[in-house]
Short mmCIF file of C-alpha atoms in Angstrom, two decimals:
data_model
loop_
_atom_site.label_atom_id
_atom_site.label_comp_id
_atom_site.label_asym_id
_atom_site.label_seq_id
_atom_site.Cartn_x
_atom_site.Cartn_y
_atom_site.Cartn_z
CA MET A 1 151.62 21.74 -42.46
CA LYS A 2 148.22 20.99 -43.56
CA PHE A 3 144.79 21.93 -44.16
CA LYS A 4 141.80 20.89 -41.96
CA THR A 5 137.96 21.36 -42.94
CA VAL A 6 135.62 22.06 -40.10
CA LEU A 7 132.02 21.51 -41.54
CA GLU A 8 128.77 23.58 -41.28
CA GLY A 9 127.09 22.85 -37.71
CA GLN A 10 130.54 21.67 -36.49
CA GLN A 11 132.86 23.36 -33.91
CA ALA A 12 136.45 22.68 -33.53
CA ILE A 13 139.14 24.04 -31.06
CA VAL A 14 142.93 24.90 -32.20
CA THR A 15 145.69 24.34 -29.94
CA ASP A 16 149.42 25.82 -31.14
CA HIS A 17 152.75 24.59 -29.89
CA LEU A 18 152.36 27.83 -26.98
CA GLY A 19 149.29 26.38 -25.68
CA LYS A 20 147.02 28.97 -26.97
CA VAL A 21 143.53 27.88 -27.96
CA GLU A 22 141.43 29.13 -30.55
CA LEU A 23 137.71 28.35 -31.47
CA ILE A 24 136.76 27.35 -34.95
CA VAL A 25 132.87 27.63 -35.95
CA GLY A 26 132.46 25.84 -39.36
CA PRO A 27 132.69 26.08 -41.92
CA GLN A 28 135.87 26.85 -42.10
CA ARG A 29 138.98 25.75 -43.75
CA VAL A 30 142.10 26.35 -41.22
CA PHE A 31 145.50 25.80 -41.94
CA LEU A 32 147.28 23.99 -39.48
CA TYR A 33 151.07 24.55 -38.77
CA ARG A 34 152.42 23.24 -35.44
CA LYS A 35 148.91 23.55 -34.42
CA ARG A 36 146.47 20.65 -33.29
CA LEU A 37 142.64 20.61 -34.39
CA THR A 38 140.00 18.69 -32.01
CA VAL A 39 136.38 18.77 -33.40
CA LEU A 40 133.95 18.95 -30.12
CA ARG A 41 131.50 16.80 -29.44
CA ASP A 42 127.93 18.44 -29.35
CA TYR A 43 124.96 17.40 -26.83
CA THR A 44 121.37 18.35 -28.19
CA ALA A 45 118.27 18.72 -25.98
CA ASN A 46 114.90 18.23 -27.18
CA ARG A 47 111.55 20.15 -25.63
CA ARG A 48 111.30 17.66 -23.26
CA GLU A 49 114.88 17.71 -22.16
CA TYR A 50 117.60 20.06 -20.99
CA LEU A 51 121.59 20.28 -20.56
CA VAL A 52 123.48 20.25 -17.26
CA ILE A 53 126.41 21.93 -17.99
CA HIS A 54 129.19 21.83 -15.52
CA ASP A 55 131.98 24.29 -15.95
CA LYS A 56 135.46 24.18 -15.11
CA ASP A 57 135.27 26.97 -12.82
CA GLY A 58 132.46 25.23 -10.75
CA LEU A 59 129.43 27.01 -12.25
CA VAL A 60 126.71 24.47 -13.05
CA THR A 61 123.73 25.61 -15.66
CA HIS A 62 120.54 24.18 -16.72
CA LYS A 63 119.61 25.14 -20.50
CA PRO A 64 116.25 24.03 -21.34
CA GLY A 65 115.73 22.29 -24.79
CA PRO A 66 115.37 22.64 -27.64
CA CYS A 67 119.12 23.53 -27.66
CA GLN A 68 122.58 22.41 -28.98
CA VAL A 69 126.16 22.83 -27.13
CA PHE A 70 129.60 21.70 -27.84
CA LEU A 71 131.52 20.54 -25.10
CA ASN A 72 134.66 22.88 -24.99
CA PRO A 73 137.36 20.72 -22.56
CA TYR A 74 138.93 24.19 -21.67
CA LEU A 75 135.67 25.63 -20.31
CA HIS A 76 133.20 22.75 -19.34
CA GLU A 77 133.96 19.90 -17.05
CA SER A 78 130.82 17.97 -18.72
CA ILE A 79 127.61 18.15 -20.06
CA LYS A 80 124.74 15.77 -20.02
CA VAL A 81 121.27 15.44 -21.38
CA GLU A 82 118.66 14.88 -18.76
CA PRO A 83 114.94 14.62 -19.69
CA ALA A 84 112.17 17.10 -18.08
CA ILE A 85 110.05 16.35 -15.15
CA ILE A 86 106.55 15.57 -16.42
CA LEU A 87 103.55 16.35 -14.11
CA ASP A 88 100.31 15.27 -14.72
CA GLY A 89 96.74 17.07 -13.06
CA THR A 90 97.16 15.02 -10.00
CA GLN A 91 100.98 15.45 -9.25
CA LEU A 92 103.05 17.72 -7.71
CA LEU A 93 106.92 18.32 -6.91
CA VAL A 94 108.52 19.94 -3.85
CA VAL A 95 111.28 21.74 -5.21
CA TYR A 96 114.02 23.62 -3.29
CA LYS A 97 116.23 26.26 -3.97
CA LYS A 98 119.43 27.46 -2.34
CA SER A 99 120.05 31.45 -3.14
CA HIS A 100 123.47 33.32 -3.03
CA ASP A 101 123.24 33.89 0.37
CA ASN A 102 122.86 30.46 1.86
CA VAL A 103 118.81 30.77 2.44
CA VAL A 104 116.86 27.83 1.46
CA THR A 105 113.54 28.21 0.32
CA ARG A 106 110.60 25.70 -0.63
CA ARG A 107 108.02 25.83 -3.21
CA LEU A 108 105.29 23.19 -4.38
CA VAL A 109 105.25 22.58 -8.40
CA ASN A 110 101.52 21.77 -9.38
CA GLY A 111 100.80 19.82 -12.37
CA PRO A 112 99.95 19.62 -15.48
CA GLN A 113 103.28 20.86 -16.99
CA VAL A 114 106.62 19.80 -17.95
CA PHE A 115 108.90 21.22 -15.25
CA ILE A 116 112.70 21.95 -15.99
CA PRO A 117 114.38 22.76 -12.56
CA GLU A 118 117.36 25.60 -12.15
CA ALA A 119 120.85 24.64 -11.43
CA GLU A 120 120.14 25.61 -8.22
CA GLU A 121 117.13 23.70 -7.28
CA TRP A 122 116.53 20.22 -6.36
CA PHE A 123 113.80 17.86 -5.19
CA HIS A 124 112.52 16.53 -2.04
CA GLU A 125 112.97 12.58 -2.63
CA PHE A 126 110.17 10.75 -0.08
CA THR A 127 110.83 7.55 1.41
CA TRP A 128 107.80 6.19 2.57
CA HIS A 129 106.24 2.44 3.96
CA GLY A 130 104.92 0.60 0.89
CA PRO A 131 103.32 -2.71 0.39
CA SER A 132 105.48 -5.51 -0.21
CA PRO A 133 106.00 -6.77 -3.77
CA ASP A 134 105.25 -10.52 -2.50
CA ASP A 135 102.12 -9.43 0.13
CA LYS A 136 100.22 -6.71 -0.71
CA THR A 137 98.71 -6.41 3.05
CA LYS A 138 102.46 -6.38 4.21
CA ILE A 139 103.56 -2.93 4.73
CA VAL A 140 107.82 -2.48 4.29
CA LYS A 141 109.96 0.42 5.42
CA CYS A 142 111.52 2.19 2.96
CA GLN A 143 109.51 0.49 0.03
CA ARG A 144 108.01 3.70 -1.76
CA LYS A 145 110.95 5.95 -2.85
CA PHE A 146 109.79 8.80 -5.46
CA THR A 147 109.83 12.43 -6.01
CA LYS A 148 106.16 13.13 -7.41
CA LEU A 149 103.63 13.33 -4.94
CA THR A 150 99.90 12.05 -5.87
CA ILE A 151 97.21 14.37 -4.90
CA ILE A 152 94.61 11.85 -5.65
CA PRO A 153 92.58 9.53 -2.77
CA GLU A 154 94.51 6.22 -2.54
CA ASN A 155 93.94 3.12 -0.76
CA MET A 156 96.10 0.80 1.07
CA TYR A 157 95.38 -2.98 2.23
CA TYR A 158 96.86 -3.57 5.93
CA ASN A 159 96.54 -6.59 8.10
CA VAL A 160 96.43 -6.05 11.85
CA THR A 161 98.20 -8.82 13.40
CA ASP A 162 98.09 -9.73 17.07
CA VAL A 163 94.85 -8.60 18.01
CA ARG A 164 93.20 -9.57 21.37
CA THR A 165 90.14 -9.70 22.62
CA GLN A 166 88.91 -9.56 26.23
CA ASP A 167 88.77 -12.78 26.61
CA ASP A 168 92.36 -13.26 25.30
CA THR A 169 91.79 -14.66 21.64
CA THR A 170 94.37 -13.70 19.10
CA LEU A 171 92.82 -12.49 15.95
CA THR A 172 94.37 -10.88 12.78
CA LEU A 173 91.60 -7.98 11.20
CA LYS A 174 91.67 -6.97 7.72
CA ILE A 175 91.69 -3.67 6.84
CA MET A 176 91.34 -1.64 3.63
CA LEU A 177 92.21 2.19 3.91
CA PHE A 178 90.82 5.10 1.85
CA TYR A 179 92.69 8.38 2.37
CA GLU A 180 93.59 11.55 0.15
CA LEU A 181 96.49 14.02 0.89
CA LYS A 182 94.98 17.63 1.52
CA ASP A 183 97.52 19.70 2.67
CA ALA A 184 101.24 19.19 1.43
CA VAL A 185 102.88 21.70 3.52
CA THR A 186 101.21 20.46 6.49
CA MET A 187 102.32 17.09 5.45
CA LEU A 188 106.05 18.06 4.73
CA THR A 189 106.08 20.13 8.34
CA MET A 190 104.68 17.44 10.45
CA THR A 191 105.85 14.19 9.50
CA HIS A 192 108.62 12.42 6.83
CA ASP A 193 106.45 9.04 6.70
CA PRO A 194 102.92 9.57 6.43
CA ILE A 195 101.84 6.15 5.81
CA ALA A 196 103.62 4.73 9.01
CA ASP A 197 101.67 7.05 10.82
CA LEU A 198 98.33 6.16 9.63
CA ILE A 199 99.22 2.91 10.25
CA ASN A 200 100.14 3.39 13.85
CA ALA A 201 97.04 5.00 14.34
CA LEU A 202 95.09 2.49 12.55
CA CYS A 203 96.66 -0.08 14.94
CA ALA A 204 95.84 1.51 17.70
CA ASP A 205 92.14 2.13 16.88
CA VAL A 206 91.82 -1.65 16.38
CA VAL A 207 93.58 -2.79 19.17
CA ALA A 208 91.36 -0.81 21.43
CA PHE A 209 88.14 -1.94 19.72
CA ALA A 210 88.91 -5.59 20.10
CA ALA A 211 90.25 -5.09 23.71
CA ASN A 212 86.69 -4.27 25.34
CA LEU A 213 85.13 -7.23 23.44
CA SER A 214 84.60 -10.42 23.90
CA TYR A 215 85.23 -12.75 20.65
CA ALA A 216 81.80 -13.81 20.68
CA ALA A 217 80.96 -10.06 20.90
CA PHE A 218 83.58 -9.17 18.57
CA LEU A 219 81.66 -11.06 15.86
CA GLY A 220 78.49 -9.71 16.53
CA GLN A 221 80.07 -5.94 16.73
CA SER A 222 82.97 -6.57 13.76
CA SER A 223 80.62 -4.39 11.43
CA ASP A 224 81.34 -1.29 13.22
CA LEU A 225 85.16 -1.47 11.96
CA SER A 226 83.48 -0.24 8.97
CA CYS A 227 82.45 2.98 10.87
CA LEU A 228 84.73 6.22 10.77
CA LYS A 229 83.77 6.56 14.60
CA SER A 230 85.59 3.76 15.20
CA TYR A 231 88.64 4.93 14.47
CA PRO A 232 89.29 8.78 16.49
CA GLN A 233 92.85 8.31 16.70
CA LEU A 234 93.54 7.64 12.92
CA ILE A 235 91.28 10.51 12.19
CA GLN A 236 93.16 13.10 14.46
CA ARG A 237 96.22 11.77 13.20
CA ALA A 238 95.45 11.80 9.49
CA GLU A 239 94.05 15.56 9.98
CA ARG A 240 97.48 16.39 11.88
CA ILE A 241 99.76 15.33 9.38
CA GLY A 242 97.59 17.14 6.20
CA PHE A 243 95.51 13.93 5.30
CA GLU A 244 92.23 12.94 5.27
CA VAL A 245 90.56 9.55 5.76
CA ASN A 246 87.78 9.09 3.09
CA LYS A 247 86.60 5.38 4.40
CA VAL A 248 87.80 2.43 6.35
CA VAL A 249 86.59 -0.97 5.10
CA TYR A 250 86.69 -3.93 7.56
CA ARG A 251 87.47 -7.54 5.19
CA GLY A 252 87.31 -9.74 7.71
CA TYR A 253 89.52 -11.72 10.24
CA GLN A 254 91.87 -14.73 10.54
CA ALA A 255 92.22 -16.41 13.83
CA SER A 256 94.58 -19.23 14.85
CA SER A 257 94.06 -22.76 13.37
CA GLN A 258 92.41 -24.44 16.54
CA LEU A 259 89.84 -21.67 16.91
CA GLN A 260 89.32 -21.59 12.96
CA ASN A 261 88.62 -25.23 13.00
CA MET A 262 86.23 -24.53 15.69
CA GLN A 263 84.61 -21.37 14.35
CA ASP A 264 84.72 -23.57 10.84
CA ASN A 265 82.58 -26.25 12.53
CA ALA A 266 80.48 -23.73 14.40
CA ILE A 267 79.48 -22.19 10.94
CA LYS A 268 78.86 -25.78 9.36
CA SER A 269 76.66 -26.65 12.33
CA ARG A 270 74.88 -23.21 12.08
CA THR A 271 74.59 -23.38 8.58
CA GLN A 272 73.29 -26.98 8.86
CA LEU A 273 70.64 -25.56 11.59
CA ARG A 274 69.59 -22.78 9.04
CA LEU A 275 69.44 -25.16 6.32
CA ASN A 276 66.79 -27.51 8.20
CA THR A 277 64.96 -24.62 9.59
CA GLU A 278 65.05 -23.15 6.02
CA VAL A 279 63.65 -26.80 4.89
CA GLU A 280 61.11 -26.97 7.91
CA GLU A 281 59.73 -23.49 6.98
CA ARG A 282 59.25 -24.24 3.27
CA GLU A 283 57.52 -26.99 4.41
CA GLN A 284 55.45 -25.10 7.27
CA LYS A 285 54.60 -22.45 4.26
CA LEU A 286 53.38 -25.44 2.08
CA VAL A 287 51.10 -26.81 4.68
CA GLN A 288 49.58 -22.98 5.34
CA PHE A 289 49.57 -22.55 1.72
CA ARG A 290 47.53 -26.04 1.20
CA LEU A 291 45.06 -24.72 4.28
CA GLN A 292 44.80 -21.41 2.81
CA ARG A 293 43.76 -22.70 -0.64
CA GLU A 294 41.56 -25.41 0.96
CA GLU A 295 39.88 -22.62 3.09
CA ALA A 296 39.62 -20.51 0.12
CA ARG A 297 37.71 -23.14 -2.14
CA SER A 298 35.56 -23.87 0.93
CA LYS A 299 34.65 -20.25 1.49
CA LEU A 300 34.43 -20.09 -2.42
CA LYS A 301 32.03 -23.17 -2.33
CA GLN A 302 30.06 -21.67 0.53
CA GLU A 303 29.69 -18.49 -1.23
CA ARG A 304 28.60 -20.34 -4.52
CA GLN A 305 25.93 -22.47 -2.62
CA LEU A 306 24.92 -19.08 -0.77
CA SER A 307 24.60 -17.37 -4.13
CA GLU A 308 22.65 -20.46 -5.42
CA HIS A 309 20.09 -20.40 -2.59
CA GLU A 310 19.82 -16.48 -2.89
CA HIS A 311 18.96 -16.77 -6.87
CA ALA A 312 16.35 -19.79 -5.81
CA GLN A 313 15.06 -17.60 -3.31
CA ALA A 314 15.04 -14.60 -5.60
CA LEU A 315 13.34 -16.57 -8.23
CA ASP A 316 10.39 -17.86 -5.38
CA ARG A 317 10.03 -14.50 -4.31
CA MET A 318 9.85 -13.15 -8.08
CA THR A 319 7.31 -16.00 -8.67
CA GLN A 320 5.10 -15.32 -6.08
CA GLU A 321 4.99 -11.72 -6.86
CA HIS A 322 3.99 -12.75 -10.38
CA ASP A 323 1.41 -14.70 -8.93
CA LEU A 324 0.22 -11.97 -6.85
CA GLN A 325 -0.01 -9.68 -9.25
CA LEU A 326 -2.20 -12.25 -11.50
CA ALA A 327 -4.51 -12.78 -8.78
CA SER A 328 -4.59 -9.49 -8.06
CA LEU A 329 -5.02 -8.68 -11.93
CA ASP A 330 -7.75 -11.57 -11.79
CA HIS A 331 -9.67 -9.95 -8.62
CA HIS A 332 -9.70 -6.18 -10.32
CA GLN A 333 -10.81 -7.64 -13.61
CA ASN A 334 -13.97 -9.87 -11.56
CA VAL A 335 -14.80 -6.61 -9.58
CA GLU A 336 -14.58 -4.79 -12.66
CA LEU A 337 -16.74 -7.36 -14.22
CA THR A 338 -19.12 -7.76 -11.19
CA GLN A 339 -19.46 -3.65 -11.51
CA LEU A 340 -20.49 -3.90 -14.85
CA ASP A 341 -22.85 -6.62 -14.42
CA THR A 342 -24.70 -5.24 -11.67
CA GLN A 343 -24.64 -1.87 -13.49
CA ALA A 344 -26.21 -3.69 -16.57
CA LYS A 345 -28.62 -5.19 -14.26
CA LEU A 346 -29.72 -1.94 -12.86
CA GLU A 347 -29.77 -0.17 -16.25
CA LEU A 348 -31.99 -3.12 -17.63
CA GLU A 349 -34.15 -2.85 -14.29
CA GLU A 350 -34.46 0.78 -14.46
CA ALA A 351 -35.16 0.22 -18.20
CA LYS A 352 -37.86 -2.36 -17.33
CA ASN A 353 -39.41 -0.31 -14.74
CA LYS A 354 -39.63 2.63 -16.62
CA SER A 355 -41.01 0.66 -19.72
CA GLU A 356 -43.77 -0.67 -17.19
CA GLU A 357 -44.15 2.91 -15.63
CA ASP A 358 -44.74 4.14 -19.35
CA PHE A 359 -47.12 1.02 -19.86
CA LEU A 360 -49.00 1.55 -17.02
CA ARG A 361 -49.43 5.38 -17.95
CA GLU A 362 -50.46 4.33 -21.26
CA LEU A 363 -53.36 2.16 -19.26
CA SER A 364 -53.93 4.90 -17.17
CA LYS A 365 -54.71 7.10 -20.20
CA LEU A 366 -56.95 4.61 -21.26
CA LYS A 367 -58.93 4.67 -18.21
CA VAL A 368 -57.97 1.31 -17.25
CA ASP A 369 -58.61 0.42 -13.49
CA MET A 370 -55.03 0.07 -12.36
CA THR A 371 -55.88 -1.58 -9.23
CA LYS A 372 -57.79 -4.45 -10.27
CA TYR A 373 -54.96 -4.61 -13.14
CA LEU A 374 -51.90 -4.80 -10.52
CA VAL A 375 -53.88 -7.23 -8.47
CA ASN A 376 -54.45 -9.54 -11.19
CA GLN A 377 -50.99 -9.16 -12.45
CA HIS A 378 -49.44 -9.92 -8.75
CA HIS A 379 -51.44 -13.10 -8.81
CA PHE A 380 -50.05 -13.93 -11.96
CA GLU A 381 -46.50 -13.54 -10.85
CA ILE A 382 -47.29 -15.62 -7.78
CA ASN A 383 -48.73 -18.63 -9.87
CA LYS A 384 -45.75 -18.35 -12.03
CA GLU A 385 -43.43 -19.07 -9.30
CA VAL A 386 -45.45 -21.93 -7.83
CA ASN A 387 -45.56 -23.73 -11.16
CA VAL A 388 -41.71 -23.15 -11.36
CA VAL A 389 -41.15 -24.44 -7.97
CA ASN A 390 -43.23 -27.54 -8.60
CA LEU A 391 -41.63 -28.59 -11.99
CA ASN A 392 -38.47 -28.32 -9.86
#
């Protein structure tokens, strides 16, 4: 006989000698006589967790947190704390649920959210091809295992090996593929491994592209491998399984060691020729530049001489025009002076004649014989001129 105390926040079960079980919820003081007290273990889940409760009768219950449940060994088989599924905005879950009439339904749970499944629900676990940990260009079967499906654009590197050209040259082509999931329902219906489907379609298109070209023609047209029109099977297969191919990038190729050495030597020779050509072009451009500068200087010199000659001609023309203007001015002045002199002489002669006329008129008034006077005057003038001539 003894007393036991069950504290507040605790639970316990009391079993008597007959096997009868009683649940005790604390705080409580229990008297034990031919009884056994067992403190129950508690399980607690926070807001991002839930409890998986397995009952003795096989019933499974999921209880979202925050919560607390005590494990009663007479009622519960087990209790387990499980984390909730945290989805961001780029993820979704494929959830299956079995109803009471054994009908399984499927639904998509999109993020962002904290998802807690029901007891009758389970997740679709994807098993896809994925890049090898040692080499990202090698895709390994069953490498990616996950339940959260990403719905944002993704990319992968892949090397398509053993690609033969028309002239039987073996190459390894390096491809980078950008793709995006568009329809998850179509993907779940049409394929169980979309990466494998995309890789197979990509290899088929690359092999078909190279098979119709010789090695030299392939080198000239290899840039077409970065165009989506070169991948009809890839685009068709992606649409059929709910994906979209956004872009394909051709990253180059790799050949056998012997062919690669030949190619390297050819590249080296072409590079050397290109360098020699560039040097020759630079020298030719330098010579051409010098000739152009010489021609420009010669043209500038000719233009300067022509300008000087035109300037001298302009000065001569201006000098001649100035001389002509001076001569014309002198001529006009001389003409004006002559006119003035002639006019003065005429005025003087006119005044003299008028004076003589007045003189003769006065003599006539004095009764002088004008005929005799004029004859004598005429003889006087003649004698005067004769004397002047003799003196000369």
